[in-house]
Amino acid sequence: MAPNSASRQSRSEVPEVVINRLPQYVRILNRLLDDGTQVVSSQQLGEKLQVTPAQIRKDLSYFGRFGKQGRGYSVRDLLDRLRQILGINSPWNVAVVGVGRLGRAILSYPGFNPDGFRLVAAFDLSSKVVGETVGGLVVQNMDELDQVVGREKISIAIVAVPVEYTQNVVDQLVACGVRAILNYAPITPQVREGIRIRNIDPVLSLQSMTYYINDE
Amino acid sequence: MAPNSASRQSRSEVPEVVINRLPQYVRILNRLLDDGTQVVSSQQLGEKLQVTPAQIRKDLSYFGRFGKQGRGYSVRDLLDRLRQILGINSPWNVAVVGVGRLGRAILSYPGFNPDGFRLVAAFDLSSKVVGETVGGLVVQNMDELDQVVGREKISIAIVAVPVEYTQNVVDQLVACGVRAILNYAPITPQVREGIRIRNIDPVLSLQSMTYYINDE
DNA sequence: GGATGTGAAGTATTTCACAGCC
DNA sequence: GGCTGTGAAATACTTCACATCC
């Protein structure tokens, strides 16, 4: 009977749907900064994001007043504020569990580091893989999880293990003190209150698109 | 000024948020069917999905009356109906574009086929990869895209190319007649009305979780 | 008795529209 | 003049609660 706590505004006042949009604002602002754009209006941001300007202004208003009337937002200032709000102004250490094909792709992906995440450890269940170097990291045994998570101050894990091991791995991670998990297996692992989990599930995404392309 | 058309109920009456939940119902029902469960109530489904029973009943009511009062839902019947509604009762042919590490992981993933999707073609921009066999498919040159998409009746594509090529690849796919795209690059490609697109973006997922684990 | 299907009630989220400020 | 910030209005979504039916 417990309702979907993940889609419910938890402690704070800010709706989760707003939080989920902020990273997209950060991404666009980063691009504008690279382009040398100094100031941007909610109108312009909205065009780039396919969102109404009112929504952007309303979203930002949950956190303060960042703009200048008649002008717009300073790209650099707004970016800094949003990064601070999201907690990505200083980087997070991340562990990857599961070094199969998907885990290797994740470990080799260069997109995490510039955006606030450092992949600092890799683990696998199979001793065949342990000891191998992937993406600059030596794959470690799960026995070492607790120690490494503590030593490296790892709060976030990416889980890319076969579905049948996933809940168990998630439980181990939570027991070690990991507080946010990105799961690639096609289940929704159960976690206790206070632990954040997101699932990446291409099959579910495909299956909802087929509804719209089925009949025409 | 155009509002976010992807999160808006398009042609039909059914809210997109409902459509997005149906694949999860399908997944649970599949599992129940494998377990040999014949009948299930919205109560029981809700427990497994962490959703209120009322929501499940309301969601299903958009499409008809599938249950029996006092009894619940026939697992097999409900599954068949939902698969039909979603358009996954017969399989879709899917092309994968981009055979780097991520593309290889996708091509080797066994989870698409049982759930209504057949990966039938792989393409890459680089001639280094073309001709190689990955996941049982010979990687083809982009020159052949149009012909293969037509011949194989491919309506769905998975795009896993570097971000700088993504918009171009998406445009080519749409030009060939592809109608739904699952994009793994960290941008939101622009597509014309009527084309469905979903993005899988682990960085955005991580960045929204850090908000919640930042302060405690 | 027990569970569905559904209007009505209750929340949440988005958009409007305009006062206020640069 | 132009654009933000924001109450209020509008819309969307969820949950309630109960008549209805097996």
Tab-separated table of C-alpha atoms (C1' of nucleotides) in Angstrom:
chain	number	residue	atom	x	y	z
A	1	MET	CA	0.000	0.000	0.000
A	2	ALA	CA	3.040	2.228	0.353
A	3	PRO	CA	2.879	4.681	-2.508
A	4	ASN	CA	5.671	5.236	-4.933
A	5	SER	CA	8.000	7.161	-2.677
A	6	ALA	CA	10.422	7.902	-5.480
A	7	SER	CA	7.972	10.173	-7.266
A	8	ARG	CA	6.876	12.031	-4.198
A	9	GLN	CA	8.359	15.140	-2.758
A	10	SER	CA	10.371	13.895	0.170
A	11	ARG	CA	11.836	16.075	2.836
A	12	SER	CA	11.933	19.401	1.105
A	13	GLU	CA	9.278	21.461	-0.555
A	14	VAL	CA	10.676	21.133	-4.031
A	15	PRO	CA	8.814	18.705	-6.282
A	16	GLU	CA	10.975	15.896	-7.590
A	17	VAL	CA	9.892	16.704	-11.123
A	18	VAL	CA	11.641	20.033	-10.728
A	19	ILE	CA	14.839	18.432	-9.441
A	20	ASN	CA	14.824	16.119	-12.415
A	21	ARG	CA	14.823	19.051	-14.799
A	22	LEU	CA	17.706	20.920	-13.208
A	23	PRO	CA	20.433	18.692	-14.694
A	24	GLN	CA	19.137	19.532	-18.137
A	25	TYR	CA	19.393	23.208	-17.364
A	26	VAL	CA	22.951	22.608	-16.209
A	27	ARG	CA	23.802	20.871	-19.438
A	28	ILE	CA	22.491	23.693	-21.616
A	29	LEU	CA	24.177	26.323	-19.464
A	30	ASN	CA	27.464	24.478	-19.783
A	31	ARG	CA	27.106	24.599	-23.518
A	32	LEU	CA	26.250	28.296	-23.458
A	33	LEU	CA	29.271	28.956	-21.281
A	34	ASP	CA	31.500	27.161	-23.764
A	35	ASP	CA	29.977	29.253	-26.540
A	36	GLY	CA	30.883	32.386	-24.637
A	37	THR	CA	27.280	33.417	-24.024
A	38	GLN	CA	27.127	35.602	-20.939
A	39	VAL	CA	23.429	36.167	-20.378
A	40	VAL	CA	20.389	34.101	-21.239
A	41	SER	CA	16.645	34.626	-20.821
A	42	SER	CA	14.104	32.028	-19.767
A	43	GLN	CA	12.693	32.445	-23.246
A	44	GLN	CA	15.956	31.389	-24.868
A	45	LEU	CA	16.552	28.558	-22.431
A	46	GLY	CA	13.034	27.347	-23.046
A	47	GLU	CA	13.573	27.204	-26.783
A	48	LYS	CA	16.686	25.116	-26.379
A	49	LEU	CA	15.016	22.769	-23.934
A	50	GLN	CA	11.571	22.618	-25.495
A	51	VAL	CA	10.030	23.831	-22.284
A	52	THR	CA	7.952	26.917	-21.521
A	53	PRO	CA	9.820	29.935	-20.151
A	54	ALA	CA	7.334	30.095	-17.295
A	55	GLN	CA	8.312	26.637	-16.217
A	56	ILE	CA	11.970	27.528	-16.077
A	57	ARG	CA	11.290	30.660	-14.064
A	58	LYS	CA	8.993	28.782	-11.702
A	59	ASP	CA	11.500	25.954	-11.260
A	60	LEU	CA	14.280	28.382	-10.406
A	61	SER	CA	12.047	30.319	-8.040
A	62	TYR	CA	12.006	27.345	-5.663
A	63	PHE	CA	15.627	28.100	-4.883
A	64	GLY	CA	15.937	31.849	-5.008
A	65	ARG	CA	16.049	34.799	-7.325
A	66	PHE	CA	18.862	34.302	-9.770
A	67	GLY	CA	17.888	36.580	-12.633
A	68	LYS	CA	17.907	40.262	-13.370
A	69	GLN	CA	14.674	41.774	-14.573
A	70	GLY	CA	14.864	43.154	-18.056
A	71	ARG	CA	18.100	41.225	-18.627
A	72	GLY	CA	17.880	37.532	-17.955
A	73	TYR	CA	20.266	35.201	-16.137
A	74	SER	CA	24.026	35.334	-15.978
A	75	VAL	CA	25.050	32.015	-17.493
A	76	ARG	CA	27.988	31.550	-15.187
A	77	ASP	CA	26.143	32.535	-12.018
A	78	LEU	CA	23.101	30.418	-12.752
A	79	LEU	CA	25.306	27.464	-13.618
A	80	ASP	CA	27.212	27.802	-10.364
A	81	ARG	CA	24.025	28.048	-8.353
A	82	LEU	CA	22.439	25.049	-9.996
A	83	ARG	CA	25.554	22.967	-9.576
A	84	GLN	CA	25.582	23.874	-5.931
A	85	ILE	CA	21.890	23.085	-5.502
A	86	LEU	CA	22.319	19.703	-7.140
A	87	GLY	CA	25.451	18.994	-5.161
A	88	ILE	CA	27.663	18.540	-8.196
A	89	ASN	CA	29.982	21.464	-7.566
A	90	SER	CA	32.500	19.070	-6.059
A	91	PRO	CA	32.903	15.630	-7.578
A	92	TRP	CA	31.456	12.384	-6.252
A	93	ASN	CA	33.353	9.144	-6.184
A	94	VAL	CA	31.497	6.345	-7.906
A	95	ALA	CA	31.927	2.572	-7.940
A	96	VAL	CA	30.914	0.381	-10.840
A	97	VAL	CA	29.784	-3.124	-9.992
A	98	GLY	CA	29.679	-5.562	-12.883
A	99	VAL	CA	32.373	-5.579	-15.536
A	100	GLY	CA	30.673	-7.386	-18.373
A	101	ARG	CA	30.203	-5.748	-21.726
A	102	LEU	CA	27.943	-3.061	-20.315
A	103	GLY	CA	30.179	-2.388	-17.321
A	104	ARG	CA	33.147	-1.982	-19.654
A	105	ALA	CA	31.238	0.488	-21.787
A	106	ILE	CA	30.369	2.464	-18.652
A	107	LEU	CA	33.938	2.396	-17.346
A	108	SER	CA	35.237	3.627	-20.692
A	109	TYR	CA	32.655	6.347	-21.128
A	110	PRO	CA	34.318	9.732	-20.780
A	111	GLY	CA	31.099	11.611	-19.959
A	112	PHE	CA	30.967	11.076	-16.206
A	113	ASN	CA	34.095	12.895	-15.133
A	114	PRO	CA	33.404	16.345	-16.557
A	115	ASP	CA	29.944	16.312	-15.024
A	116	GLY	CA	30.754	15.735	-11.401
A	117	PHE	CA	31.433	11.992	-11.116
A	118	ARG	CA	34.716	10.130	-10.788
A	119	LEU	CA	34.668	6.408	-11.417
A	120	VAL	CA	37.171	5.313	-8.792
A	121	ALA	CA	36.554	1.583	-8.345
A	122	ALA	CA	35.292	-1.396	-10.306
A	123	PHE	CA	34.066	-4.686	-8.881
A	124	ASP	CA	32.952	-7.961	-10.344
A	125	LEU	CA	31.449	-11.124	-8.978
A	126	SER	CA	33.494	-13.374	-11.213
A	127	SER	CA	37.101	-14.108	-10.395
A	128	LYS	CA	37.739	-14.400	-14.128
A	129	VAL	CA	37.496	-10.650	-14.432
A	130	VAL	CA	39.027	-9.625	-11.110
A	131	GLY	CA	42.534	-8.268	-11.570
A	132	GLU	CA	41.973	-7.120	-15.115
A	133	THR	CA	42.424	-3.415	-15.828
A	134	VAL	CA	39.431	-1.704	-17.433
A	135	GLY	CA	39.159	2.007	-18.048
A	136	GLY	CA	42.275	2.527	-15.964
A	137	LEU	CA	40.900	0.675	-12.944
A	138	VAL	CA	41.886	-2.737	-11.628
A	139	VAL	CA	38.748	-4.800	-11.176
A	140	GLN	CA	38.369	-5.842	-7.545
A	141	ASN	CA	36.694	-8.694	-5.759
A	142	MET	CA	33.398	-8.083	-3.996
A	143	ASP	CA	35.087	-9.040	-0.733
A	144	GLU	CA	36.860	-5.727	-0.848
A	145	LEU	CA	33.716	-3.699	-1.417
A	146	ASP	CA	33.182	-2.586	2.136
A	147	GLN	CA	36.756	-1.537	2.688
A	148	VAL	CA	37.098	0.319	-0.618
A	149	VAL	CA	33.759	2.098	-0.318
A	150	GLY	CA	34.811	3.383	3.081
A	151	ARG	CA	38.338	4.313	2.114
A	152	GLU	CA	37.382	6.069	-1.112
A	153	LYS	CA	34.292	7.719	0.358
A	154	ILE	CA	32.065	6.247	-2.323
A	155	SER	CA	28.435	7.322	-1.994
A	156	ILE	CA	27.216	6.371	-5.446
A	157	ALA	CA	27.314	3.094	-7.326
A	158	ILE	CA	26.449	2.022	-10.822
A	159	VAL	CA	25.221	-1.560	-10.962
A	160	ALA	CA	25.531	-3.489	-14.207
A	161	VAL	CA	25.331	-7.108	-13.104
A	162	PRO	CA	22.982	-9.828	-14.378
A	163	VAL	CA	19.439	-9.401	-13.130
A	164	GLU	CA	19.577	-12.390	-10.782
A	165	TYR	CA	22.432	-10.859	-8.778
A	166	THR	CA	21.159	-7.321	-8.758
A	167	GLN	CA	19.104	-7.205	-5.575
A	168	ASN	CA	21.900	-8.883	-3.673
A	169	VAL	CA	24.522	-6.470	-4.969
A	170	VAL	CA	22.292	-3.524	-4.166
A	171	ASP	CA	21.846	-4.815	-0.630
A	172	GLN	CA	25.596	-5.141	-0.216
A	173	LEU	CA	26.159	-1.626	-1.494
A	174	VAL	CA	23.590	-0.163	0.854
A	175	ALA	CA	25.106	-2.094	3.746
A	176	CYS	CA	28.481	-0.511	2.940
A	177	GLY	CA	27.036	2.994	3.069
A	178	VAL	CA	26.300	3.735	-0.579
A	179	ARG	CA	23.361	6.120	-0.779
A	180	ALA	CA	22.508	6.397	-4.457
A	181	ILE	CA	22.408	3.643	-7.048
A	182	LEU	CA	22.027	3.636	-10.788
A	183	ASN	CA	20.779	0.225	-11.817
A	184	TYR	CA	20.923	-1.170	-15.348
A	185	ALA	CA	19.152	-4.472	-14.717
A	186	PRO	CA	15.498	-4.914	-15.684
A	187	ILE	CA	14.109	-4.929	-12.166
A	188	THR	CA	13.351	-2.322	-9.538
A	189	PRO	CA	15.525	-3.277	-6.579
A	190	GLN	CA	14.006	-2.652	-3.194
A	191	VAL	CA	15.925	-0.297	-0.936
A	192	ARG	CA	15.244	1.180	2.445
A	193	GLU	CA	13.993	4.698	2.998
A	194	GLY	CA	16.627	7.310	2.331
A	195	ILE	CA	18.460	5.411	-0.404
A	196	ARG	CA	17.996	6.801	-3.894
A	197	ILE	CA	17.739	4.463	-6.819
A	198	ARG	CA	17.225	5.010	-10.540
A	199	ASN	CA	16.775	2.397	-13.152
A	200	ILE	CA	17.921	2.514	-16.730
A	201	ASP	CA	15.804	0.175	-18.718
A	202	PRO	CA	15.846	0.400	-22.499
A	203	VAL	CA	13.188	-2.265	-22.935
A	204	LEU	CA	10.634	-0.288	-20.931
A	205	SER	CA	11.461	2.809	-22.969
A	206	LEU	CA	10.969	0.945	-26.226
A	207	GLN	CA	7.752	-0.656	-25.062
A	208	SER	CA	6.153	2.664	-24.263
A	209	MET	CA	7.127	4.120	-27.625
A	210	THR	CA	5.510	1.321	-29.566
A	211	TYR	CA	2.122	2.416	-28.268
A	212	TYR	CA	2.444	5.597	-30.272
A	213	ILE	CA	3.803	4.171	-33.497
A	214	ASN	CA	1.562	1.135	-33.605
A	215	ASP	CA	-1.411	2.487	-35.512
A	216	GLU	CA	-0.864	4.771	-38.444
B	1	MET	CA	7.384	28.489	-27.071
B	2	ALA	CA	6.323	25.015	-28.156
B	3	PRO	CA	5.665	23.054	-24.990
B	4	ASN	CA	7.253	19.757	-24.251
B	5	SER	CA	5.300	17.600	-26.644
B	6	ALA	CA	6.871	14.402	-25.361
B	7	SER	CA	5.200	14.703	-21.973
B	8	ARG	CA	1.834	15.680	-23.305
B	9	GLN	CA	-1.034	13.447	-24.198
B	10	SER	CA	-0.913	13.417	-27.953
B	11	ARG	CA	-3.632	12.032	-30.142
B	12	SER	CA	-5.530	9.899	-27.729
B	13	GLU	CA	-7.086	10.576	-24.388
B	14	VAL	CA	-4.709	8.425	-22.441
B	15	PRO	CA	-2.097	10.360	-20.452
B	16	GLU	CA	1.460	9.501	-21.394
B	17	VAL	CA	2.268	8.807	-17.764
B	18	VAL	CA	-0.192	5.920	-17.936
B	19	ILE	CA	1.368	4.527	-21.098
B	20	ASN	CA	4.745	4.651	-19.422
B	21	ARG	CA	3.524	2.452	-16.588
B	22	LEU	CA	2.009	-0.249	-18.768
B	23	PRO	CA	5.331	-1.892	-19.660
B	24	GLN	CA	5.995	-2.369	-15.965
B	25	TYR	CA	2.667	-4.085	-15.572
B	26	VAL	CA	3.585	-6.313	-18.497
B	27	ARG	CA	6.856	-7.230	-16.872
B	28	ILE	CA	5.252	-8.240	-13.584
B	29	LEU	CA	2.499	-10.150	-15.348
B	30	ASN	CA	5.110	-12.055	-17.339
B	31	ARG	CA	6.771	-13.051	-14.123
B	32	LEU	CA	3.452	-14.103	-12.585
B	33	LEU	CA	2.684	-16.158	-15.660
B	34	ASP	CA	6.024	-17.936	-15.361
B	35	ASP	CA	5.262	-18.609	-11.714
B	36	GLY	CA	2.000	-20.227	-12.720
B	37	THR	CA	-0.179	-17.602	-11.059
B	38	GLN	CA	-3.559	-17.522	-12.783
B	39	VAL	CA	-5.328	-14.601	-11.175
B	40	VAL	CA	-4.074	-11.420	-9.583
B	41	SER	CA	-5.767	-8.483	-7.858
B	42	SER	CA	-4.879	-4.822	-8.230
B	43	GLN	CA	-3.881	-5.034	-4.572
B	44	GLN	CA	-1.288	-7.719	-5.262
B	45	LEU	CA	-0.009	-6.026	-8.396
B	46	GLY	CA	0.296	-2.804	-6.485
B	47	GLU	CA	2.428	-4.400	-3.815
B	48	LYS	CA	4.828	-5.790	-6.372
B	49	LEU	CA	5.065	-2.486	-8.223
B	50	GLN	CA	4.984	-0.115	-5.256
B	51	VAL	CA	1.946	1.601	-6.677
B	52	THR	CA	-1.552	2.055	-5.249
B	53	PRO	CA	-4.167	-0.464	-6.360
B	54	ALA	CA	-6.418	2.421	-7.344
B	55	GLN	CA	-3.843	3.642	-9.788
B	56	ILE	CA	-3.618	0.292	-11.480
B	57	ARG	CA	-7.381	0.016	-11.791
B	58	LYS	CA	-7.646	3.561	-13.090
B	59	ASP	CA	-4.846	3.025	-15.592
B	60	LEU	CA	-6.475	-0.106	-16.945
B	61	SER	CA	-9.873	1.561	-17.099
B	62	TYR	CA	-8.620	3.811	-19.890
B	63	PHE	CA	-8.616	0.778	-22.135
B	64	GLY	CA	-11.546	-1.328	-21.041
B	65	ARG	CA	-12.771	-3.625	-18.320
B	66	PHE	CA	-10.375	-6.471	-17.955
B	67	GLY	CA	-11.101	-7.730	-14.463
B	68	LYS	CA	-13.758	-9.765	-12.744
B	69	GLN	CA	-15.317	-8.245	-9.659
B	70	GLY	CA	-14.660	-10.226	-6.547
B	71	ARG	CA	-11.890	-12.108	-8.312
B	72	GLY	CA	-9.239	-9.923	-9.895
B	73	TYR	CA	-7.537	-10.147	-13.272
B	74	SER	CA	-6.666	-13.228	-15.270
B	75	VAL	CA	-2.893	-12.956	-15.603
B	76	ARG	CA	-2.832	-14.373	-19.096
B	77	ASP	CA	-5.732	-12.307	-20.399
B	78	LEU	CA	-4.505	-9.062	-18.920
B	79	LEU	CA	-1.030	-9.704	-20.261
B	80	ASP	CA	-2.391	-10.354	-23.741
B	81	ARG	CA	-4.482	-7.218	-23.658
B	82	LEU	CA	-1.657	-5.020	-22.464
B	83	ARG	CA	0.720	-6.433	-25.032
B	84	GLN	CA	-1.832	-5.685	-27.679
B	85	ILE	CA	-2.442	-2.162	-26.393
B	86	LEU	CA	1.270	-1.427	-26.359
B	87	GLY	CA	1.745	-2.992	-29.747
B	88	ILE	CA	4.229	-5.587	-28.591
B	89	ASN	CA	2.171	-8.674	-29.340
B	90	SER	CA	4.096	-9.093	-32.561
B	91	PRO	CA	7.786	-8.270	-32.618
B	92	TRP	CA	9.360	-5.103	-33.980
B	93	ASN	CA	12.519	-5.100	-36.041
B	94	VAL	CA	15.151	-2.802	-34.618
B	95	ALA	CA	18.376	-1.374	-36.018
B	96	VAL	CA	21.345	-0.440	-33.881
B	97	VAL	CA	23.476	2.433	-35.124
B	98	GLY	CA	26.897	2.751	-33.537
B	99	VAL	CA	28.989	-0.297	-32.773
B	100	GLY	CA	31.419	1.028	-30.226
B	101	ARG	CA	31.620	-0.444	-26.760
B	102	LEU	CA	28.075	0.577	-25.891
B	103	GLY	CA	26.651	-0.603	-29.186
B	104	ARG	CA	28.328	-3.960	-28.689
B	105	ALA	CA	26.830	-4.272	-25.236
B	106	ILE	CA	23.404	-3.499	-26.678
B	107	LEU	CA	23.807	-5.953	-29.542
B	108	SER	CA	24.827	-8.686	-27.119
B	109	TYR	CA	22.096	-8.019	-24.591
B	110	PRO	CA	19.616	-10.886	-24.613
B	111	GLY	CA	16.782	-8.872	-23.063
B	112	PHE	CA	15.290	-7.292	-26.169
B	113	ASN	CA	14.149	-10.373	-28.033
B	114	PRO	CA	11.854	-11.924	-25.439
B	115	ASP	CA	10.125	-8.584	-24.953
B	116	GLY	CA	9.008	-7.794	-28.436
B	117	PHE	CA	12.116	-6.493	-30.211
B	118	ARG	CA	14.391	-8.178	-32.711
B	119	LEU	CA	17.736	-6.571	-33.388
B	120	VAL	CA	18.020	-7.239	-37.102
B	121	ALA	CA	20.674	-4.815	-38.325
B	122	ALA	CA	23.748	-2.995	-37.091
B	123	PHE	CA	25.390	0.038	-38.672
B	124	ASP	CA	28.486	2.029	-37.990
B	125	LEU	CA	29.981	5.216	-39.340
B	126	SER	CA	33.517	3.872	-39.309
B	127	SER	CA	34.710	1.547	-42.019
B	128	LYS	CA	36.988	-0.058	-39.431
B	129	VAL	CA	34.003	-1.723	-37.868
B	130	VAL	CA	31.921	-2.402	-40.972
B	131	GLY	CA	32.029	-6.053	-41.937
B	132	GLU	CA	32.697	-7.292	-38.444
B	133	THR	CA	30.165	-9.668	-36.910
B	134	VAL	CA	28.729	-8.538	-33.570
B	135	GLY	CA	25.927	-10.267	-31.750
B	136	GLY	CA	25.314	-12.403	-34.812
B	137	LEU	CA	24.939	-9.421	-37.154
B	138	VAL	CA	27.345	-8.176	-39.788
B	139	VAL	CA	27.930	-4.480	-39.233
B	140	GLN	CA	26.867	-2.500	-42.275
B	141	ASN	CA	27.822	0.809	-43.781
B	142	MET	CA	25.513	3.787	-43.350
B	143	ASP	CA	25.127	3.904	-47.137
B	144	GLU	CA	22.967	0.842	-46.851
B	145	LEU	CA	20.718	2.265	-44.166
B	146	ASP	CA	17.860	3.321	-46.390
B	147	GLN	CA	17.729	0.067	-48.286
B	148	VAL	CA	17.968	-2.155	-45.210
B	149	VAL	CA	15.432	-0.179	-43.194
B	150	GLY	CA	12.976	-0.543	-46.049
B	151	ARG	CA	13.670	-4.193	-46.748
B	152	GLU	CA	13.619	-5.286	-43.112
B	153	LYS	CA	10.655	-3.082	-42.211
B	154	ILE	CA	12.578	-1.422	-39.413
B	155	SER	CA	10.521	1.137	-37.506
B	156	ILE	CA	12.703	1.487	-34.428
B	157	ALA	CA	16.358	2.346	-34.018
B	158	ILE	CA	18.755	2.432	-31.123
B	159	VAL	CA	21.407	5.094	-31.536
B	160	ALA	CA	24.711	4.726	-29.718
B	161	VAL	CA	27.070	6.974	-31.651
B	162	PRO	CA	29.266	9.769	-30.317
B	163	VAL	CA	27.302	12.869	-29.399
B	164	GLU	CA	28.610	14.938	-32.313
B	165	TYR	CA	27.145	12.529	-34.857
B	166	THR	CA	23.875	11.904	-33.100
B	167	GLN	CA	21.610	14.539	-34.598
B	168	ASN	CA	22.806	13.674	-38.062
B	169	VAL	CA	22.228	9.962	-37.559
B	170	VAL	CA	18.770	10.634	-36.143
B	171	ASP	CA	17.919	12.762	-39.160
B	172	GLN	CA	19.027	9.992	-41.490
B	173	LEU	CA	16.959	7.432	-39.622
B	174	VAL	CA	13.858	9.590	-39.743
B	175	ALA	CA	14.414	10.216	-43.443
B	176	CYS	CA	14.462	6.443	-43.992
B	177	GLY	CA	11.137	5.989	-42.250
B	178	VAL	CA	12.156	5.051	-38.711
B	179	ARG	CA	9.483	6.250	-36.310
B	180	ALA	CA	10.867	5.625	-32.831
B	181	ILE	CA	14.402	6.181	-31.586
B	182	LEU	CA	16.175	5.287	-28.395
B	183	ASN	CA	19.143	7.614	-28.039
B	184	TYR	CA	22.100	7.011	-25.736
B	185	ALA	CA	23.989	10.240	-26.404
B	186	PRO	CA	23.809	13.126	-23.922
B	187	ILE	CA	21.664	15.410	-26.048
B	188	THR	CA	17.998	15.611	-26.939
B	189	PRO	CA	17.907	15.263	-30.704
B	190	GLN	CA	15.238	17.293	-32.447
B	191	VAL	CA	12.736	15.334	-34.479
B	192	ARG	CA	9.627	16.282	-36.351
B	193	GLU	CA	6.126	15.808	-35.026
B	194	GLY	CA	5.063	12.198	-35.005
B	195	ILE	CA	8.503	10.722	-34.359
B	196	ARG	CA	9.000	9.316	-30.869
B	197	ILE	CA	12.307	9.686	-29.147
B	198	ARG	CA	13.575	8.638	-25.735
B	199	ASN	CA	16.917	9.413	-24.255
B	200	ILE	CA	18.927	7.252	-21.931
B	201	ASP	CA	21.244	9.471	-20.012
B	202	PRO	CA	22.975	8.111	-16.938
B	203	VAL	CA	24.624	11.428	-16.100
B	204	LEU	CA	21.284	13.205	-15.809
B	205	SER	CA	20.027	10.412	-13.576
B	206	LEU	CA	23.039	10.657	-11.318
B	207	GLN	CA	22.858	14.429	-11.161
B	208	SER	CA	19.299	14.400	-9.924
B	209	MET	CA	20.080	11.849	-7.235
B	210	THR	CA	22.903	13.893	-5.772
B	211	TYR	CA	20.402	16.554	-4.752
B	212	TYR	CA	18.915	14.140	-2.271
B	213	ILE	CA	22.092	12.673	-0.846
B	214	ASN	CA	23.985	15.904	-0.629
B	215	ASP	CA	23.042	17.084	2.822
B	216	GLU	CA	22.769	14.616	5.664
C	1	DG	C1'	-17.313	-11.540	0.719
C	2	DG	C1'	-14.311	-9.488	-2.132
C	3	DA	C1'	-12.513	-6.988	-5.865
C	4	DT	C1'	-13.472	-4.136	-9.961
C	5	DG	C1'	-14.562	0.255	-12.324
C	6	DT	C1'	-15.351	4.992	-11.831
C	7	DG	C1'	-17.265	9.610	-10.694
C	8	DA	C1'	-15.843	12.863	-7.331
C	9	DA	C1'	-12.421	14.782	-4.270
C	10	DG	C1'	-7.934	15.835	-3.421
C	11	DT	C1'	-3.056	16.920	-4.890
C	12	DA	C1'	0.407	18.151	-7.874
C	13	DT	C1'	2.135	20.516	-11.692
C	14	DT	C1'	1.963	23.747	-15.362
C	15	DT	C1'	0.702	27.950	-17.362
C	16	DC	C1'	-1.085	32.564	-17.185
C	17	DA	C1'	-0.678	37.225	-16.549
C	18	DC	C1'	1.005	41.055	-14.494
C	19	DA	C1'	3.356	43.911	-10.813
C	20	DG	C1'	7.894	45.175	-10.131
C	21	DC	C1'	12.467	46.123	-11.296
C	22	DC	C1'	16.620	46.876	-14.277
D	1	DG	C1'	11.124	48.025	-23.190
D	2	DG	C1'	12.148	43.768	-21.604
D	3	DC	C1'	12.308	40.092	-18.545
D	4	DT	C1'	12.002	38.193	-13.876
D	5	DG	C1'	9.392	36.333	-9.997
D	6	DT	C1'	5.061	34.838	-8.426
D	7	DG	C1'	0.202	34.527	-6.813
D	8	DA	C1'	-3.786	32.807	-9.088
D	9	DA	C1'	-6.010	30.017	-12.611
D	10	DA	C1'	-5.956	26.120	-15.282
D	11	DT	C1'	-4.788	21.586	-16.156
D	12	DA	C1'	-3.145	17.000	-15.125
D	13	DC	C1'	-2.779	13.226	-12.203
D	14	DT	C1'	-3.704	10.408	-8.104
D	15	DT	C1'	-6.472	8.710	-4.551
D	16	DC	C1'	-10.864	7.998	-2.354
D	17	DA	C1'	-14.917	5.681	-1.635
D	18	DC	C1'	-18.668	3.256	-3.015
D	19	DA	C1'	-22.140	1.238	-6.279
D	20	DT	C1'	-21.874	-2.821	-8.803
D	21	DC	C1'	-21.154	-7.285	-9.954
D	22	DC	C1'	-19.051	-12.147	-9.714
